[in-house]
PDB file of C-alpha atoms in Angstrom:
ATOM      1  CA  UNK A   1     -30.674  -9.460   8.575  1.00  0.00           C
ATOM      2  CA  UNK A   2     -34.397  -9.917  10.182  1.00  0.00           C
ATOM      3  CA  UNK A   3     -35.777  -6.171   9.753  1.00  0.00           C
ATOM      4  CA  UNK A   4     -39.551  -7.059  10.993  1.00  0.00           C
ATOM      5  CA  UNK A   5     -41.750  -9.599  12.873  1.00  0.00           C
ATOM      6  CA  UNK A   6     -45.435 -10.316  13.747  1.00  0.00           C
ATOM      7  CA  UNK A   7     -47.402 -12.620  15.239  1.00  0.00           C
ATOM      8  CA  UNK A   8     -50.462 -13.119  14.789  1.00  0.00           C
ATOM      9  CA  UNK A   9     -53.627 -12.856  17.195  1.00  0.00           C
ATOM     10  CA  UNK A  10     -54.482 -16.093  17.712  1.00  0.00           C
ATOM     11  CA  UNK A  11     -50.623 -17.236  18.007  1.00  0.00           C
ATOM     12  CA  UNK A  12     -49.968 -19.262  15.813  1.00  0.00           C
ATOM     13  CA  UNK A  13     -48.055 -18.172  13.103  1.00  0.00           C
ATOM     14  CA  UNK A  14     -44.710 -15.317  13.573  1.00  0.00           C
ATOM     15  CA  UNK A  15     -44.119 -13.584  11.397  1.00  0.00           C
ATOM     16  CA  UNK A  16     -40.656 -12.035   9.587  1.00  0.00           C
ATOM     17  CA  UNK A  17     -39.314  -9.481   7.372  1.00  0.00           C
ATOM     18  CA  UNK A  18     -35.776  -9.776   5.276  1.00  0.00           C
ATOM     19  CA  UNK A  19     -33.618  -7.246   3.975  1.00  0.00           C
ATOM     20  CA  UNK A  20     -33.950  -9.189   0.593  1.00  0.00           C
ATOM     21  CA  UNK A  21     -37.373  -8.993   0.462  1.00  0.00           C
ATOM     22  CA  UNK A  22     -38.513 -12.604   1.527  1.00  0.00           C
ATOM     23  CA  UNK A  23     -40.704 -13.087   4.215  1.00  0.00           C
ATOM     24  CA  UNK A  24     -40.637 -16.326   6.362  1.00  0.00           C
ATOM     25  CA  UNK A  25     -43.917 -17.709   8.912  1.00  0.00           C
ATOM     26  CA  UNK A  26     -43.120 -20.467  11.543  1.00  0.00           C
ATOM     27  CA  UNK A  27     -45.805 -22.668  13.943  1.00  0.00           C
ATOM     28  CA  UNK A  28     -45.244 -22.190  16.863  1.00  0.00           C
ATOM     29  CA  UNK A  29     -49.050 -23.222  17.749  1.00  0.00           C
ATOM     30  CA  UNK A  30     -47.923 -26.064  20.096  1.00  0.00           C
ATOM     31  CA  UNK A  31     -44.216 -24.629  20.315  1.00  0.00           C
ATOM     32  CA  UNK A  32     -43.374 -24.848  24.357  1.00  0.00           C
ATOM     33  CA  UNK A  33     -46.248 -26.305  25.144  1.00  0.00           C
ATOM     34  CA  UNK A  34     -45.445 -29.977  27.598  1.00  0.00           C
ATOM     35  CA  UNK A  35     -45.753 -32.374  25.782  1.00  0.00           C
ATOM     36  CA  UNK A  36     -45.707 -31.543  21.996  1.00  0.00           C
ATOM     37  CA  UNK A  37     -41.432 -32.357  22.103  1.00  0.00           C
ATOM     38  CA  UNK A  38     -40.609 -29.529  19.764  1.00  0.00           C
ATOM     39  CA  UNK A  39     -37.761 -27.458  21.355  1.00  0.00           C
ATOM     40  CA  UNK A  40     -37.660 -25.212  17.671  1.00  0.00           C
ATOM     41  CA  UNK A  41     -40.430 -23.368  15.429  1.00  0.00           C
ATOM     42  CA  UNK A  42     -40.633 -25.338  12.323  1.00  0.00           C
ATOM     43  CA  UNK A  43     -41.052 -22.581   9.573  1.00  0.00           C
ATOM     44  CA  UNK A  44     -43.653 -23.335   7.230  1.00  0.00           C
ATOM     45  CA  UNK A  45     -43.464 -20.551   4.261  1.00  0.00           C
ATOM     46  CA  UNK A  46     -41.627 -18.584   2.204  1.00  0.00           C
ATOM     47  CA  UNK A  47     -42.855 -15.085   1.011  1.00  0.00           C
ATOM     48  CA  UNK A  48     -40.617 -13.710  -1.937  1.00  0.00           C
ATOM     49  CA  UNK A  49     -41.875 -10.749  -4.539  1.00  0.00           C
ATOM     50  CA  UNK A  50     -40.994  -7.090  -2.337  1.00  0.00           C
ATOM     51  CA  UNK A  51     -37.765  -5.302  -3.774  1.00  0.00           C
ATOM     52  CA  UNK A  52     -35.653  -4.512  -0.947  1.00  0.00           C
ATOM     53  CA  UNK A  53     -35.754  -4.589   2.978  1.00  0.00           C
ATOM     54  CA  UNK A  54     -39.637  -5.856   4.557  1.00  0.00           C
ATOM     55  CA  UNK A  55     -39.537  -2.320   6.750  1.00  0.00           C
ATOM     56  CA  UNK A  56     -43.912  -3.680   8.422  1.00  0.00           C
ATOM     57  CA  UNK A  57     -45.559  -6.860   8.916  1.00  0.00           C
ATOM     58  CA  UNK A  58     -49.376  -6.076  10.303  1.00  0.00           C
ATOM     59  CA  UNK A  59     -51.761  -9.584  10.683  1.00  0.00           C
ATOM     60  CA  UNK A  60     -55.806  -8.438  10.934  1.00  0.00           C
ATOM     61  CA  UNK A  61     -57.029  -9.281  13.977  1.00  0.00           C
ATOM     62  CA  UNK A  62     -59.339 -12.596  12.639  1.00  0.00           C
ATOM     63  CA  UNK A  63     -55.147 -13.589  11.604  1.00  0.00           C
ATOM     64  CA  UNK A  64     -56.132 -14.856   7.953  1.00  0.00           C
ATOM     65  CA  UNK A  65     -54.153 -12.100   6.535  1.00  0.00           C
ATOM     66  CA  UNK A  66     -50.467 -10.092   6.637  1.00  0.00           C
ATOM     67  CA  UNK A  67     -50.307  -7.244   5.191  1.00  0.00           C
ATOM     68  CA  UNK A  68     -45.963  -5.776   4.565  1.00  0.00           C
ATOM     69  CA  UNK A  69     -44.777  -2.994   3.430  1.00  0.00           C
ATOM     70  CA  UNK A  70     -41.490  -2.314   1.891  1.00  0.00           C
ATOM     71  CA  UNK A  71     -39.282   0.162  -0.028  1.00  0.00           C
ATOM     72  CA  UNK A  72     -40.204  -0.828  -3.510  1.00  0.00           C
ATOM     73  CA  UNK A  73     -43.827   1.632  -1.983  1.00  0.00           C
ATOM     74  CA  UNK A  74     -45.602  -1.229  -2.362  1.00  0.00           C
ATOM     75  CA  UNK A  75     -48.878  -2.830   0.396  1.00  0.00           C
ATOM     76  CA  UNK A  76     -48.787  -6.331  -0.111  1.00  0.00           C
ATOM     77  CA  UNK A  77     -52.229  -8.076   1.267  1.00  0.00           C
ATOM     78  CA  UNK A  78     -50.962 -11.595   1.715  1.00  0.00           C
ATOM     79  CA  UNK A  79     -54.857 -14.325   2.336  1.00  0.00           C
ATOM     80  CA  UNK A  80     -52.493 -16.979   4.723  1.00  0.00           C
ATOM     81  CA  UNK A  81     -55.600 -19.644   5.265  1.00  0.00           C
ATOM     82  CA  UNK A  82     -54.375 -19.731   0.403  1.00  0.00           C
ATOM     83  CA  UNK A  83     -51.091 -19.324   0.255  1.00  0.00           C
ATOM     84  CA  UNK A  84     -49.575 -19.752  -3.037  1.00  0.00           C
ATOM     85  CA  UNK A  85     -46.028 -17.975  -2.688  1.00  0.00           C
ATOM     86  CA  UNK A  86     -48.137 -14.457  -4.125  1.00  0.00           C
ATOM     87  CA  UNK A  87     -49.631 -11.910  -2.671  1.00  0.00           C
ATOM     88  CA  UNK A  88     -53.613 -11.626  -3.174  1.00  0.00           C
ATOM     89  CA  UNK A  89     -53.702  -7.894  -4.328  1.00  0.00           C
ATOM     90  CA  UNK A  90     -51.241  -5.520  -3.710  1.00  0.00           C
ATOM     91  CA  UNK A  91     -51.225  -1.315  -3.725  1.00  0.00           C
ATOM     92  CA  UNK A  92     -49.407   0.781  -5.843  1.00  0.00           C
ATOM     93  CA  UNK A  93     -48.070   3.527  -3.278  1.00  0.00           C
ATOM     94  CA  UNK A  94     -46.051   6.770  -2.914  1.00  0.00           C
ATOM     95  CA  UNK A  95     -42.686   6.586  -1.222  1.00  0.00           C
ATOM     96  CA  UNK A  96     -42.764   7.321   2.586  1.00  0.00           C
ATOM     97  CA  UNK A  97     -46.356   5.426   3.342  1.00  0.00           C
ATOM     98  CA  UNK A  98     -47.146   3.432   5.707  1.00  0.00           C
ATOM     99  CA  UNK A  99     -49.857   0.668   6.859  1.00  0.00           C
ATOM    100  CA  UNK A 100     -52.082   1.859  10.049  1.00  0.00           C
ATOM    101  CA  UNK A 101     -53.888  -1.756  10.953  1.00  0.00           C
ATOM    102  CA  UNK A 102     -56.983  -3.245   9.563  1.00  0.00           C
ATOM    103  CA  UNK A 103     -60.888  -2.351  11.673  1.00  0.00           C
ATOM    104  CA  UNK A 104     -61.942  -5.077  13.628  1.00  0.00           C
ATOM    105  CA  UNK A 105     -63.803  -7.379  11.356  1.00  0.00           C
ATOM    106  CA  UNK A 106     -60.338  -6.791   9.155  1.00  0.00           C
ATOM    107  CA  UNK A 107     -62.036  -5.779   6.101  1.00  0.00           C
ATOM    108  CA  UNK A 108     -61.203  -2.632   5.754  1.00  0.00           C
ATOM    109  CA  UNK A 109     -57.133  -1.336   5.789  1.00  0.00           C
ATOM    110  CA  UNK A 110     -55.869   1.852   7.062  1.00  0.00           C
ATOM    111  CA  UNK A 111     -53.148   2.598   5.258  1.00  0.00           C
ATOM    112  CA  UNK A 112     -51.296   6.344   6.044  1.00  0.00           C
ATOM    113  CA  UNK A 113     -49.627   9.156   3.548  1.00  0.00           C
ATOM    114  CA  UNK A 114     -46.469  10.273   3.294  1.00  0.00           C
ATOM    115  CA  UNK A 115     -46.851  13.582   4.457  1.00  0.00           C
ATOM    116  CA  UNK A 116     -48.855  13.269   7.291  1.00  0.00           C
ATOM    117  CA  UNK A 117     -52.130  14.440   6.529  1.00  0.00           C
ATOM    118  CA  UNK A 118     -54.906  11.673   4.992  1.00  0.00           C
ATOM    119  CA  UNK A 119     -55.116   7.865   5.500  1.00  0.00           C
ATOM    120  CA  UNK A 120     -57.089   6.004   2.899  1.00  0.00           C
ATOM    121  CA  UNK A 121     -59.293   3.032   3.813  1.00  0.00           C
ATOM    122  CA  UNK A 122     -58.864   0.236   1.389  1.00  0.00           C
ATOM    123  CA  UNK A 123     -61.310  -3.360   1.312  1.00  0.00           C
ATOM    124  CA  UNK A 124     -58.831  -6.162   2.024  1.00  0.00           C
ATOM    125  CA  UNK A 125     -60.502  -8.954  -0.542  1.00  0.00           C
ATOM    126  CA  UNK A 126     -60.375  -6.334  -3.745  1.00  0.00           C
ATOM    127  CA  UNK A 127     -58.518  -3.873  -3.250  1.00  0.00           C
ATOM    128  CA  UNK A 128     -60.265  -1.082  -3.305  1.00  0.00           C
ATOM    129  CA  UNK A 129     -60.628   2.389  -1.862  1.00  0.00           C
ATOM    130  CA  UNK A 130     -62.898   3.130   0.100  1.00  0.00           C
ATOM    131  CA  UNK A 131     -62.322   6.346   1.659  1.00  0.00           C
ATOM    132  CA  UNK A 132     -59.942   9.443   2.016  1.00  0.00           C
ATOM    133  CA  UNK A 133     -59.529  11.401   5.496  1.00  0.00           C
ATOM    134  CA  UNK A 134     -58.056  14.430   4.929  1.00  0.00           C
ATOM    135  CA  UNK A 135     -58.402  18.472   5.541  1.00  0.00           C
ATOM    136  CA  UNK A 136     -56.078  18.180   8.404  1.00  0.00           C
ATOM    137  CA  UNK A 137     -53.108  20.398   9.356  1.00  0.00           C
ATOM    138  CA  UNK A 138     -51.518  17.978  11.644  1.00  0.00           C
ATOM    139  CA  UNK A 139     -50.773  14.894  10.861  1.00  0.00           C
ATOM    140  CA  UNK A 140     -51.792  11.785  11.516  1.00  0.00           C
ATOM    141  CA  UNK A 141     -49.698   9.306  13.836  1.00  0.00           C
ATOM    142  CA  UNK A 142     -51.580   7.173  15.318  1.00  0.00           C
ATOM    143  CA  UNK A 143     -55.183   5.182  14.183  1.00  0.00           C
ATOM    144  CA  UNK A 144     -58.131   2.399  15.817  1.00  0.00           C
ATOM    145  CA  UNK A 145     -61.508   1.313  14.369  1.00  0.00           C
ATOM    146  CA  UNK A 146     -64.483   1.865  16.745  1.00  0.00           C
ATOM    147  CA  UNK A 147     -66.270  -2.179  17.007  1.00  0.00           C
ATOM    148  CA  UNK A 148     -69.745  -2.608  15.440  1.00  0.00           C
ATOM    149  CA  UNK A 149     -69.502   0.847  14.256  1.00  0.00           C
ATOM    150  CA  UNK A 150     -68.189   3.078  11.528  1.00  0.00           C
ATOM    151  CA  UNK A 151     -66.580   5.658  13.236  1.00  0.00           C
ATOM    152  CA  UNK A 152     -62.229   6.009  12.603  1.00  0.00           C
ATOM    153  CA  UNK A 153     -59.963   7.428  15.835  1.00  0.00           C
ATOM    154  CA  UNK A 154     -57.140   9.010  15.073  1.00  0.00           C
ATOM    155  CA  UNK A 155     -54.955  11.573  16.954  1.00  0.00           C
ATOM    156  CA  UNK A 156     -52.491  13.564  15.734  1.00  0.00           C
ATOM    157  CA  UNK A 157     -49.634  15.727  16.434  1.00  0.00           C
ATOM    158  CA  UNK A 158     -49.725  19.431  16.703  1.00  0.00           C
ATOM    159  CA  UNK A 159     -50.081  22.460  13.992  1.00  0.00           C
ATOM    160  CA  UNK A 160     -45.968  24.412  14.025  1.00  0.00           C
ATOM    161  CA  UNK A 161     -46.827  26.117  10.705  1.00  0.00           C
ATOM    162  CA  UNK A 162     -48.581  28.872  12.710  1.00  0.00           C
ATOM    163  CA  UNK A 163     -47.228  32.309  12.313  1.00  0.00           C
ATOM    164  CA  UNK A 164     -48.252  33.437  16.090  1.00  0.00           C
ATOM    165  CA  UNK A 165     -48.620  30.271  17.813  1.00  0.00           C
ATOM    166  CA  UNK A 166     -48.799  26.654  17.983  1.00  0.00           C
ATOM    167  CA  UNK A 167     -51.945  24.370  17.482  1.00  0.00           C
ATOM    168  CA  UNK A 168     -52.275  21.877  20.573  1.00  0.00           C
ATOM    169  CA  UNK A 169     -53.167  18.535  19.420  1.00  0.00           C
ATOM    170  CA  UNK A 170     -56.257  17.106  18.841  1.00  0.00           C
ATOM    171  CA  UNK A 171     -57.482  13.453  18.133  1.00  0.00           C
ATOM    172  CA  UNK A 172     -60.560  13.006  15.731  1.00  0.00           C
ATOM    173  CA  UNK A 173     -63.125  11.320  16.144  1.00  0.00           C
ATOM    174  CA  UNK A 174     -64.496  10.323  12.250  1.00  0.00           C
ATOM    175  CA  UNK A 175     -67.568   8.978   9.764  1.00  0.00           C
ATOM    176  CA  UNK A 176     -65.798   5.603   7.789  1.00  0.00           C
ATOM    177  CA  UNK A 177     -67.971   5.664   4.636  1.00  0.00           C
ATOM    178  CA  UNK A 178     -67.770  10.218   4.839  1.00  0.00           C
ATOM    179  CA  UNK A 179     -65.078  11.159   5.445  1.00  0.00           C
ATOM    180  CA  UNK A 180     -66.179  13.185   7.386  1.00  0.00           C
ATOM    181  CA  UNK A 181     -65.052  14.728  10.915  1.00  0.00           C
ATOM    182  CA  UNK A 182     -68.117  14.311  13.122  1.00  0.00           C
ATOM    183  CA  UNK A 183     -66.030  14.959  17.021  1.00  0.00           C
ATOM    184  CA  UNK A 184     -62.590  16.803  18.605  1.00  0.00           C
ATOM    185  CA  UNK A 185     -61.251  15.979  21.056  1.00  0.00           C
ATOM    186  CA  UNK A 186     -58.779  18.467  22.693  1.00  0.00           C
ATOM    187  CA  UNK A 187     -56.256  18.012  26.337  1.00  0.00           C
ATOM    188  CA  UNK A 188     -53.410  16.605  24.946  1.00  0.00           C
ATOM    189  CA  UNK A 189     -50.247  19.553  25.202  1.00  0.00           C
ATOM    190  CA  UNK A 190     -47.750  16.825  23.269  1.00  0.00           C
ATOM    191  CA  UNK A 191     -48.090  15.126  19.971  1.00  0.00           C
ATOM    192  CA  UNK A 192     -49.937  11.978  20.354  1.00  0.00           C
ATOM    193  CA  UNK A 193     -48.514   8.529  20.467  1.00  0.00           C
ATOM    194  CA  UNK A 194     -51.936   6.651  20.708  1.00  0.00           C
ATOM    195  CA  UNK A 195     -55.611   5.888  21.011  1.00  0.00           C
ATOM    196  CA  UNK A 196     -57.770   3.291  21.564  1.00  0.00           C
ATOM    197  CA  UNK A 197     -61.328   2.342  21.426  1.00  0.00           C
ATOM    198  CA  UNK A 198     -63.389  -0.057  24.691  1.00  0.00           C
ATOM    199  CA  UNK A 199     -64.561  -3.585  22.363  1.00  0.00           C
ATOM    200  CA  UNK A 200     -68.039  -1.706  23.483  1.00  0.00           C
ATOM    201  CA  UNK A 201     -66.724   1.528  21.459  1.00  0.00           C
ATOM    202  CA  UNK A 202     -68.910   3.291  24.452  1.00  0.00           C
ATOM    203  CA  UNK A 203     -65.097   4.662  25.389  1.00  0.00           C
ATOM    204  CA  UNK A 204     -62.089   6.248  23.732  1.00  0.00           C
ATOM    205  CA  UNK A 205     -58.675   6.437  25.726  1.00  0.00           C
ATOM    206  CA  UNK A 206     -55.845   8.501  23.710  1.00  0.00           C
ATOM    207  CA  UNK A 207     -52.123   8.537  25.168  1.00  0.00           C
ATOM    208  CA  UNK A 208     -49.716  11.812  24.629  1.00  0.00           C
ATOM    209  CA  UNK A 209     -45.609  12.747  24.973  1.00  0.00           C
ATOM    210  CA  UNK A 210     -47.511  15.089  27.482  1.00  0.00           C
ATOM    211  CA  UNK A 211     -47.314  10.893  29.909  1.00  0.00           C
ATOM    212  CA  UNK A 212     -50.689  11.831  29.741  1.00  0.00           C
ATOM    213  CA  UNK A 213     -53.856   9.000  28.922  1.00  0.00           C
ATOM    214  CA  UNK A 214     -57.233  10.399  29.003  1.00  0.00           C
ATOM    215  CA  UNK A 215     -60.552   8.274  28.549  1.00  0.00           C
ATOM    216  CA  UNK A 216     -62.939  10.175  26.697  1.00  0.00           C
ATOM    217  CA  UNK A 217     -66.676   8.883  26.185  1.00  0.00           C
ATOM    218  CA  UNK A 218     -67.361   8.583  22.388  1.00  0.00           C
ATOM    219  CA  UNK A 219     -71.043   9.562  22.494  1.00  0.00           C
ATOM    220  CA  UNK A 220     -70.730  12.957  24.237  1.00  0.00           C
ATOM    221  CA  UNK A 221     -67.293  13.771  23.535  1.00  0.00           C
ATOM    222  CA  UNK A 222     -66.394  14.460  27.953  1.00  0.00           C
ATOM    223  CA  UNK A 223     -63.130  13.376  28.996  1.00  0.00           C
ATOM    224  CA  UNK A 224     -64.064  10.713  31.671  1.00  0.00           C
ATOM    225  CA  UNK A 225     -60.639  10.771  33.438  1.00  0.00           C
ATOM    226  CA  UNK A 226     -56.978  11.983  33.316  1.00  0.00           C
ATOM    227  CA  UNK A 227     -54.121   9.158  34.192  1.00  0.00           C
ATOM    228  CA  UNK A 228     -51.198  10.827  35.110  1.00  0.00           C
ATOM    229  CA  UNK A 229     -47.595   9.645  36.441  1.00  0.00           C
ATOM    230  CA  UNK A 230     -45.649   7.267  33.824  1.00  0.00           C
ATOM    231  CA  UNK A 231     -43.175   7.326  33.578  1.00  0.00           C
ATOM    232  CA  UNK A 232     -42.212   8.802  30.634  1.00  0.00           C
ATOM    233  CA  UNK A 233     -45.190   8.418  28.295  1.00  0.00           C
ATOM    234  CA  UNK A 234     -47.453   5.347  26.777  1.00  0.00           C
ATOM    235  CA  UNK A 235     -47.310   4.478  22.943  1.00  0.00           C
ATOM    236  CA  UNK A 236     -49.661   2.054  23.957  1.00  0.00           C
ATOM    237  CA  UNK A 237     -53.362   1.563  25.038  1.00  0.00           C
ATOM    238  CA  UNK A 238     -55.642  -1.680  25.306  1.00  0.00           C
ATOM    239  CA  UNK A 239     -58.106  -2.233  27.400  1.00  0.00           C
ATOM    240  CA  UNK A 240     -59.726  -4.917  29.083  1.00  0.00           C
TER     241      UNK A 240
END
């Protein structure tokens, strides 16, 4: 059975991870176009080497990299333009770690720790560890990289360890190079489900299980807009 699916941002490739550790890639570039004559997508590549089911697949924003995550506690990075059946490099992780995302320029990949209390950044060209975000009591739930700046935004769960009361969930802005927390944004009542920078990096949207979307000015740490009325809560965010 298929455990995971992903479509590249350029809409050219569909990746499917299966229970046997294999990853199949299909060329879907002109599938469905009038005049293409194609009635079904063509499978182009079979990637092997994962030990156990492939639980997560994620393409980089430039569609040149595919990160795969399986239950052998290894994240594999495959370079799409030089696929040879072997990954570009492998990151051996502690069981429970998970891929959180890529930077907008595809040069950095973020991996969350199994306890939810750390995020590690890796260079996607070399696999070298660049920085670690840590020192929090509230587990990380989501992450986004700021376009053109060394900033990372993270959303968190509530801290339930307090003896008297729980701490409300935070949105944090970090310096990606130093791992220092620059801003702590409060306002959500329940766990964060998503964060997203605007294309120019001046705004940050955050969504929580409280059914509220907030839009922040990243230079002033000011909540400029509060969007309510959702049925349930938002699990994804995007700026036009």
